[in-house]
PDB file of C-alpha atoms in Angstrom:
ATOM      1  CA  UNK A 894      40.146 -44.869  91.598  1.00  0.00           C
ATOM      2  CA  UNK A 895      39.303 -41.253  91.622  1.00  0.00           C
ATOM      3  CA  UNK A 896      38.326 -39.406  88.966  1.00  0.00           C
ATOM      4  CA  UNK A 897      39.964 -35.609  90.048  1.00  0.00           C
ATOM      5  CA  UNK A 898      42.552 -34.051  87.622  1.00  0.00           C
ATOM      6  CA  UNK A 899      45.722 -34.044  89.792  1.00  0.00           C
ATOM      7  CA  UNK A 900      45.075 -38.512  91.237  1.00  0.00           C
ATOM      8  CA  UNK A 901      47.816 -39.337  89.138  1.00  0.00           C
ATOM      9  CA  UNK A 902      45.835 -42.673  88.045  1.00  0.00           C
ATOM     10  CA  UNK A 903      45.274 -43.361  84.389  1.00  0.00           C
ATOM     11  CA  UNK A 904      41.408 -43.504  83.248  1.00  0.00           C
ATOM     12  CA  UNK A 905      40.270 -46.561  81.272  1.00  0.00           C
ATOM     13  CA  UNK A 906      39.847 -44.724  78.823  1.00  0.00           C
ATOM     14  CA  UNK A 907      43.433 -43.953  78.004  1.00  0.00           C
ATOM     15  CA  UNK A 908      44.603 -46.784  78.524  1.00  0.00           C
ATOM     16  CA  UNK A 909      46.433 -48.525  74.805  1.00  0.00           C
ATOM     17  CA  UNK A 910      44.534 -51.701  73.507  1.00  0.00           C
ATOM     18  CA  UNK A 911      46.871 -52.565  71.371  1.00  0.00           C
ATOM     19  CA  UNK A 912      50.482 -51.794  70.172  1.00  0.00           C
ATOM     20  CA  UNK A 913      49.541 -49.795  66.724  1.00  0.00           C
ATOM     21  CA  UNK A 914      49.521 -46.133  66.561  1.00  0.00           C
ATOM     22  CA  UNK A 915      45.994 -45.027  68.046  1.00  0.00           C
ATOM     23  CA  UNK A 916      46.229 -41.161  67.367  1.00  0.00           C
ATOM     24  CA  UNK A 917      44.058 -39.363  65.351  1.00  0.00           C
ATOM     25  CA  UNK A 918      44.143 -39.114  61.374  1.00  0.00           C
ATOM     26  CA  UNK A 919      42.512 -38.127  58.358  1.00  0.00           C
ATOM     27  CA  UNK A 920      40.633 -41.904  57.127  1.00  0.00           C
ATOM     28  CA  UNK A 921      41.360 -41.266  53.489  1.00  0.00           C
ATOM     29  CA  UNK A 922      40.705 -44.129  51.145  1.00  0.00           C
ATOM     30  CA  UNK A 923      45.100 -44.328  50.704  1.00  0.00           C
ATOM     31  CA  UNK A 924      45.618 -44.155  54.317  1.00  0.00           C
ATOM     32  CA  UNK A 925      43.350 -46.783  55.116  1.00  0.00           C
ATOM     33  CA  UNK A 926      44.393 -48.620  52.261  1.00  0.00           C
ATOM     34  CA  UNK A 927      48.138 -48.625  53.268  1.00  0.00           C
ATOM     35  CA  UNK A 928      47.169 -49.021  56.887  1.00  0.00           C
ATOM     36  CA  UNK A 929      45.023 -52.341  56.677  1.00  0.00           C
ATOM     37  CA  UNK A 930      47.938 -54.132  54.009  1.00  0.00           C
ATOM     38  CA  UNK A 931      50.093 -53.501  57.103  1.00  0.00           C
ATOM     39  CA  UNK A 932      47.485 -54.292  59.628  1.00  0.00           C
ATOM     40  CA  UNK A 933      46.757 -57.555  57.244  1.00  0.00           C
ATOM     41  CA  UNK A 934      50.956 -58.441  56.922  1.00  0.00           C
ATOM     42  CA  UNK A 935      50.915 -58.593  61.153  1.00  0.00           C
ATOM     43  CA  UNK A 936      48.048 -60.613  61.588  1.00  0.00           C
ATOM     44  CA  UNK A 937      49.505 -63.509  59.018  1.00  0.00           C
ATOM     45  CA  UNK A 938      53.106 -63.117  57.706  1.00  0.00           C
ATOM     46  CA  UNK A 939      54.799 -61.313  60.686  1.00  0.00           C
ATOM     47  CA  UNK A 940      54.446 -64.327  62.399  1.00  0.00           C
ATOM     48  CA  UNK A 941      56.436 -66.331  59.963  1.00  0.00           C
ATOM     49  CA  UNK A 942      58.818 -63.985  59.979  1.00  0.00           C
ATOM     50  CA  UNK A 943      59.893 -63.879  62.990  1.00  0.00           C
ATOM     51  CA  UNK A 944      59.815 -60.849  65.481  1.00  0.00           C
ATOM     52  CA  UNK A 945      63.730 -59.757  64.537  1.00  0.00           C
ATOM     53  CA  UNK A 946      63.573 -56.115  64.092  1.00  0.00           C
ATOM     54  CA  UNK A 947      66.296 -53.994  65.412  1.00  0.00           C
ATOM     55  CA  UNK A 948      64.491 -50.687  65.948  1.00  0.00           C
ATOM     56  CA  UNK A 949      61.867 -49.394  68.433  1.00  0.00           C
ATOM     57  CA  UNK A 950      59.020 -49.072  66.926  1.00  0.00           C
ATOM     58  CA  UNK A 951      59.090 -52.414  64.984  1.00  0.00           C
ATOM     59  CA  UNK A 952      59.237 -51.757  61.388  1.00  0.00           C
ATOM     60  CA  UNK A 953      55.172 -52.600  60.675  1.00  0.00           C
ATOM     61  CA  UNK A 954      54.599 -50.372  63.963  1.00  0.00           C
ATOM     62  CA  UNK A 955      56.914 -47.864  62.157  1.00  0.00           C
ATOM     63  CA  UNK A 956      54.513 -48.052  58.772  1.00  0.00           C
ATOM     64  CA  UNK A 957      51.062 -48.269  60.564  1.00  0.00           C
ATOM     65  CA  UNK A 958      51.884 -45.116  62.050  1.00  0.00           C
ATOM     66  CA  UNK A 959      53.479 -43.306  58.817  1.00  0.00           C
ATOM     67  CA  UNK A 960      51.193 -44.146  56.655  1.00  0.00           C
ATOM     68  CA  UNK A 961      49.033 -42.500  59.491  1.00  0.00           C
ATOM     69  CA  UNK A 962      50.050 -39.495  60.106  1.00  0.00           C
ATOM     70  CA  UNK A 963      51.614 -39.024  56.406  1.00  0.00           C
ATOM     71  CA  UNK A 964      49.165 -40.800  54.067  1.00  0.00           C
ATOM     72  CA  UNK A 965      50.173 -43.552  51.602  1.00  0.00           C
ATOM     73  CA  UNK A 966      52.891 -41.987  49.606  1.00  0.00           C
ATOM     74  CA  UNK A 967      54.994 -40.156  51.916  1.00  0.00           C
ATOM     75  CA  UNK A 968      54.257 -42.372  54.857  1.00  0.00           C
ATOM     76  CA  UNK A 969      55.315 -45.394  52.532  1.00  0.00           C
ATOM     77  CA  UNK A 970      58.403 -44.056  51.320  1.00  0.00           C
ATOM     78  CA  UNK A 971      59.227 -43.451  55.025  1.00  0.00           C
ATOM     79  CA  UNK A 972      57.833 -47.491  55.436  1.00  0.00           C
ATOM     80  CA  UNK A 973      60.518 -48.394  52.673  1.00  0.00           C
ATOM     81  CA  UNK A 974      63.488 -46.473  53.874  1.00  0.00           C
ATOM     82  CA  UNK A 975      63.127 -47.943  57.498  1.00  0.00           C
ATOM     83  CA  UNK A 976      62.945 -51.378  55.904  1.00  0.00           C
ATOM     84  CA  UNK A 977      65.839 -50.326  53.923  1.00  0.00           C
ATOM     85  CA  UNK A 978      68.040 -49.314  57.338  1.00  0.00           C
ATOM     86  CA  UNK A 979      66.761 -52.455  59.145  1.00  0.00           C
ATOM     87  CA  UNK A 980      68.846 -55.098  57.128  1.00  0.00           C
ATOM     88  CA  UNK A 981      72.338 -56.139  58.125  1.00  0.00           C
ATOM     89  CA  UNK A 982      75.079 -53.582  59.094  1.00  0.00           C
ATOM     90  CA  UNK A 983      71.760 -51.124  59.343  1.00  0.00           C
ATOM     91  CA  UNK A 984      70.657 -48.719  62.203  1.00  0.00           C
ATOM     92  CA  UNK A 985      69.231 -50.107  65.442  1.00  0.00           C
ATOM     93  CA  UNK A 986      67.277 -48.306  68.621  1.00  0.00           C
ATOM     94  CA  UNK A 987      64.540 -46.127  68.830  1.00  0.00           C
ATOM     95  CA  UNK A 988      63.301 -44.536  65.273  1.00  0.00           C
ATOM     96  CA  UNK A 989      60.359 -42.662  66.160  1.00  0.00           C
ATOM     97  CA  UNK A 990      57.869 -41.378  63.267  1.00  0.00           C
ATOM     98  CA  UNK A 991      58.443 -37.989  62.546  1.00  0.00           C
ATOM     99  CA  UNK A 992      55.322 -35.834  63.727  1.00  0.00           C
ATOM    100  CA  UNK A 993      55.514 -33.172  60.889  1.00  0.00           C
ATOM    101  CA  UNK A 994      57.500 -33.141  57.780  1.00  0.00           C
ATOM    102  CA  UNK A 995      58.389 -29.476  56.933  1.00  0.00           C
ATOM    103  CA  UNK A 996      58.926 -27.509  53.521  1.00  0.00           C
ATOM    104  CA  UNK A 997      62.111 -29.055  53.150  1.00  0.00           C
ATOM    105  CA  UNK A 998      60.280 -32.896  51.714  1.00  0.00           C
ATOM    106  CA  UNK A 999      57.269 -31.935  49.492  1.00  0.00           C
ATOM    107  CA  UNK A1000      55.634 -35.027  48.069  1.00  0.00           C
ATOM    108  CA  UNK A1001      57.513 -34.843  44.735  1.00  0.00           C
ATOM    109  CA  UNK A1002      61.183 -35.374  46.054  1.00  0.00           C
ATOM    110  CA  UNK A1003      60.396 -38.714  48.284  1.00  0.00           C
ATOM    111  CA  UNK A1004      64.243 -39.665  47.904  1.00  0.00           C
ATOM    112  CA  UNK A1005      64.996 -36.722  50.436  1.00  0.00           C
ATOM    113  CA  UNK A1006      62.712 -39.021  53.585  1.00  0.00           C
ATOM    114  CA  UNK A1007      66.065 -41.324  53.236  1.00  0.00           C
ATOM    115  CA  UNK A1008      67.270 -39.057  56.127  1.00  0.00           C
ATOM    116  CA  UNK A1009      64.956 -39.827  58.665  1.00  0.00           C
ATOM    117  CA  UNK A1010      65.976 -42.713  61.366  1.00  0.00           C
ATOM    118  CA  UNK A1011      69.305 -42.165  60.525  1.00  0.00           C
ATOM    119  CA  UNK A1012      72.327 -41.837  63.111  1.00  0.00           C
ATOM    120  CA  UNK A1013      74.094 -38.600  63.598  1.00  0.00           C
ATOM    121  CA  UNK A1014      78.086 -39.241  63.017  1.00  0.00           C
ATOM    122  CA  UNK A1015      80.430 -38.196  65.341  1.00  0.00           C
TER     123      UNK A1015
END
């Protein structure tokens, strides 16, 4: 392939090894913390489980990445209310993580995160 900016051909380099979020993040002791429980629950439970979630991302996707980009508390609250929606007569489809949470949910009101994921009512 050719290496020139405008080829159009993805480098090796960018190409995804694997289907966690691979972005960059601060590797504080609670994000890696929270990151390899969930890393740990889809190497040996998820199996058991079953692969049955209703959302894109799948919900330990979902938390990988949260905890990620959020750290352990927020990104686990976010982890817990996706959970939450995925049970029965729950959301469904694509649930991205948010990329930035604003003013509006400092760490000390988690409750408010509920609001993410959730479908807009006609």
């Amino acid at each position: 392939m050719c290496n020139g900016p405008d080829c159009g051909h993805t480098s090796v380099a960018n190409v995804r090894k694997g289907r966690n979020w691979q972005g960059p993040f601060r590797k504080t002791p609670g994000r890696l913390l929270g990151m390899g429980f969930i890393r740990l629950y889809q190497l040996t439970f998820s199996s058991l489980v079953g692969s049955s979630c209703r959302h894109m991302p799948t919900c330990s996707e979902y938390g990988y990445e949260a905890v990620g980009r959020h750290g352990l508390w927020q990104g686990g609250w976010l982890t817990l209310f996706r959970v939450a929606r995925c049970g029965p007569g729950g959301t469904w489809g694509s649930d991205p993580v948010p990329h930035v949470l604003d003013e509006r949910y400092p760490w000390y009101v988690p409750w408010r995160l509920w609001r993410f994921g959730r479908k807009a009512r006609d």
